[in-house]
Amino acid sequence: MSTPGPSQLLMLSNSGAHGFKRSLATAIGDLSANTLQMLAAGLGLAVIIAASATALSVIKWAGVAYLIWLGIRMIRHAKPDETGYQSSREIPSLKTLWLQGFLASAANPKAVVFFAALFPQFIAADADFWSQFLILSATYLIVDGLFLVAYGLGSSWIVARFRGNSRVWVERIGGGFMIGAAVLLGLKSISRQ
């Protein structure tokens, strides 16, 4: 949650490239996917996903490909601030930023298994399951959301101090981080086969 994974790196990149306020759509997309993953874990779908090695593998490799595509796109679109450039710069819609956050998080099928393994540690068998589950889910979403906000604010603050070619390098490094995260996810998948 606090160490930079694909979702946090995407938040860093989108906040740096499009501003903190717009990047909040990315965070909401990530948290939306987390909500569905927690619900799937709560409903027992984690067992089905964990049992299907093929489904897990397909989701993992689709996630790797998506992160590589995002990283390459970020590197290719990194351009210096020039007079009049900001007005001609391609500004993604909030829906696009939300979808990026959602897909980056949803591409991690292990999240469902993580929630299925984590939550039972804190759920008392003699109390109502769903009320405990909702409290745990809300707590996770709040903490993860705070980390995403911190990453976004930090990135926005740093990028605001860079102009021209410096900003280009910040955006290219962000794209490189996305590709690096994809490679690490791919290597982790290969080493466990």
Coordinates of C-alpha atoms in Angstrom, one line a residue:
M1 CA 0.0 0.0 0.0
S2 CA 2.7 2.5 1.0
T3 CA 5.5 1.2 -1.2
P4 CA 5.2 2.3 -4.8
G5 CA 3.4 -0.3 -6.9
P6 CA 1.8 0.2 -10.4
S7 CA -1.1 2.2 -8.9
Q8 CA 1.1 4.6 -7.0
L9 CA 3.5 5.0 -9.9
L10 CA 0.5 5.8 -12.2
M11 CA -0.7 8.3 -9.6
L12 CA 2.8 9.9 -9.5
S13 CA 2.9 10.1 -13.3
N14 CA -0.7 11.4 -13.8
S15 CA -0.3 14.0 -11.0
G16 CA 2.9 15.2 -12.5
A17 CA 1.6 15.3 -16.1
H18 CA -2.0 16.5 -15.5
G19 CA -2.0 18.2 -12.1
F20 CA -3.0 16.9 -8.7
K21 CA -6.7 17.7 -8.9
R22 CA -7.1 15.8 -12.2
S23 CA -5.1 12.9 -10.9
L24 CA -7.7 12.4 -8.2
A25 CA -9.7 10.6 -10.9
T26 CA -6.9 8.1 -11.1
A27 CA -7.0 7.5 -7.4
I28 CA -10.8 7.1 -7.5
G29 CA -10.4 4.5 -10.3
D30 CA -7.8 2.6 -8.2
L31 CA -10.0 2.6 -5.1
S32 CA -13.0 1.5 -7.2
A33 CA -11.2 -1.5 -8.4
N34 CA -10.0 -2.2 -4.8
T35 CA -13.7 -2.1 -3.7
L36 CA -14.7 -4.7 -6.3
Q37 CA -11.7 -6.8 -5.3
M38 CA -12.7 -6.7 -1.6
L39 CA -16.3 -7.5 -2.5
A40 CA -15.1 -10.5 -4.6
A41 CA -13.0 -11.6 -1.7
G42 CA -15.9 -11.2 0.7
L43 CA -18.1 -13.3 -1.6
G44 CA -15.6 -16.1 -1.8
L45 CA -14.5 -15.5 -5.4
A46 CA -10.9 -15.4 -4.3
V47 CA -11.0 -19.2 -4.0
I48 CA -12.2 -19.5 -7.6
I49 CA -9.6 -17.1 -8.9
A50 CA -6.8 -18.7 -6.9
A51 CA -7.9 -22.2 -8.1
S52 CA -7.8 -21.2 -11.8
A53 CA -4.1 -20.8 -12.7
T54 CA -5.0 -20.0 -16.3
A55 CA -7.4 -17.2 -15.4
L56 CA -4.8 -15.8 -12.9
S57 CA -2.1 -16.0 -15.5
V58 CA -4.2 -14.3 -18.2
I59 CA -5.1 -11.4 -15.9
K60 CA -1.4 -11.0 -14.8
W61 CA -0.1 -10.8 -18.3
A62 CA -2.8 -8.5 -19.5
G63 CA -1.8 -6.2 -16.6
V64 CA 1.9 -6.4 -17.6
A65 CA 1.0 -5.4 -21.2
Y66 CA -1.2 -2.6 -20.0
L67 CA 1.5 -1.1 -17.7
I68 CA 4.1 -1.3 -20.5
W69 CA 1.7 0.4 -22.9
L70 CA 1.1 3.2 -20.4
G71 CA 4.8 3.7 -19.7
I72 CA 5.7 3.9 -23.4
R73 CA 2.8 6.3 -24.0
M74 CA 4.0 8.5 -21.2
I75 CA 7.5 8.6 -22.5
R76 CA 6.4 9.3 -26.1
H77 CA 4.1 12.2 -25.0
A78 CA 6.6 13.9 -22.7
K79 CA 7.2 17.3 -24.2
P80 CA 8.7 20.5 -22.8
D81 CA 6.5 23.5 -21.7
E82 CA 6.7 26.1 -24.4
T83 CA 4.7 29.2 -25.1
G84 CA 1.2 28.1 -26.1
Y85 CA 2.1 24.5 -25.6
Q86 CA -0.2 23.9 -22.6
S87 CA -3.2 24.9 -24.7
S88 CA -2.4 22.4 -27.4
R89 CA -1.4 19.6 -25.1
E90 CA -3.6 16.5 -25.1
I91 CA -5.6 16.6 -21.9
P92 CA -7.1 13.2 -21.0
S93 CA -10.7 13.3 -19.8
L94 CA -11.4 12.5 -16.1
K95 CA -13.1 9.3 -17.4
T96 CA -9.8 8.3 -19.0
L97 CA -7.8 9.0 -15.9
W98 CA -10.3 7.0 -13.8
L99 CA -10.1 4.1 -16.2
Q100 CA -6.3 4.1 -16.1
G101 CA -6.4 3.9 -12.3
F102 CA -9.1 1.2 -12.4
L103 CA -7.3 -1.0 -14.9
A104 CA -3.9 -0.6 -13.2
S105 CA -5.5 -1.9 -9.9
A106 CA -7.8 -4.4 -11.5
A107 CA -4.9 -5.9 -13.4
N108 CA -3.6 -7.3 -10.1
P109 CA -5.5 -10.4 -9.5
K110 CA -3.5 -11.1 -6.4
A111 CA -5.4 -8.3 -4.7
V112 CA -8.5 -10.5 -4.3
V113 CA -6.4 -13.2 -2.8
F114 CA -4.6 -10.6 -0.6
F115 CA -8.0 -9.4 0.8
A116 CA -9.2 -12.9 1.2
A117 CA -6.1 -13.8 3.3
L118 CA -5.9 -10.5 5.2
F119 CA -9.5 -9.9 6.3
P120 CA -10.1 -13.2 8.1
Q121 CA -7.3 -12.3 10.5
F122 CA -9.5 -9.4 11.8
I123 CA -13.0 -10.9 11.6
A124 CA -14.5 -12.4 14.7
A125 CA -16.5 -15.5 14.0
D126 CA -19.1 -14.7 16.7
A127 CA -20.0 -11.2 15.2
D128 CA -21.8 -10.1 12.1
F129 CA -19.5 -10.7 9.1
W130 CA -20.7 -8.0 6.8
S131 CA -20.4 -5.1 9.3
Q132 CA -16.9 -6.2 10.2
F133 CA -16.1 -6.6 6.5
L134 CA -17.4 -3.1 5.7
I135 CA -15.3 -1.5 8.5
L136 CA -12.2 -3.3 7.3
S137 CA -12.9 -2.3 3.7
A138 CA -13.5 1.3 4.5
T139 CA -10.4 1.4 6.6
Y140 CA -8.3 0.0 3.8
L141 CA -9.7 2.4 1.3
I142 CA -9.1 5.4 3.5
V143 CA -5.5 4.5 4.2
D144 CA -4.8 3.6 0.6
G145 CA -6.5 6.8 -0.6
L146 CA -4.3 8.9 1.8
F147 CA -1.2 7.2 0.4
L148 CA -2.3 7.9 -3.2
V149 CA -3.0 11.6 -2.3
A150 CA 0.4 11.9 -0.7
Y151 CA 2.1 10.5 -3.8
G152 CA 0.0 12.7 -6.0
L153 CA 0.7 15.9 -4.0
G154 CA 4.5 15.0 -3.8
S155 CA 4.6 14.5 -7.6
S156 CA 2.7 17.7 -8.3
W157 CA 4.9 19.7 -6.0
I158 CA 8.1 18.4 -7.6
V159 CA 6.9 18.9 -11.2
A160 CA 5.7 22.5 -10.4
R161 CA 9.4 23.3 -9.7
F162 CA 10.6 22.0 -13.1
R163 CA 9.9 23.6 -16.4
G164 CA 11.0 22.8 -20.0
N165 CA 13.3 19.9 -20.5
S166 CA 13.4 19.1 -16.7
R167 CA 9.7 18.4 -16.8
V168 CA 10.2 16.2 -19.8
W169 CA 12.7 14.1 -17.9
V170 CA 10.4 13.8 -14.9
E171 CA 7.6 12.5 -17.2
R172 CA 10.0 10.1 -18.9
I173 CA 11.2 8.8 -15.6
G174 CA 7.6 8.2 -14.6
G175 CA 7.0 6.3 -17.8
G176 CA 10.2 4.3 -17.1
F177 CA 8.9 3.5 -13.6
M178 CA 5.7 2.2 -15.1
I179 CA 7.6 -0.1 -17.5
G180 CA 9.8 -1.2 -14.6
A181 CA 6.8 -2.1 -12.5
A182 CA 5.5 -4.1 -15.5
V183 CA 8.8 -5.9 -15.8
L184 CA 8.9 -6.7 -12.1
L185 CA 5.3 -8.0 -12.2
G186 CA 6.3 -10.2 -15.2
L187 CA 9.4 -11.5 -13.6
K188 CA 7.5 -12.3 -10.4
S189 CA 4.9 -14.2 -12.6
I190 CA 7.7 -16.2 -14.4
S191 CA 9.5 -17.1 -11.2
R192 CA 6.4 -18.6 -9.6
Q193 CA 5.6 -20.9 -12.6

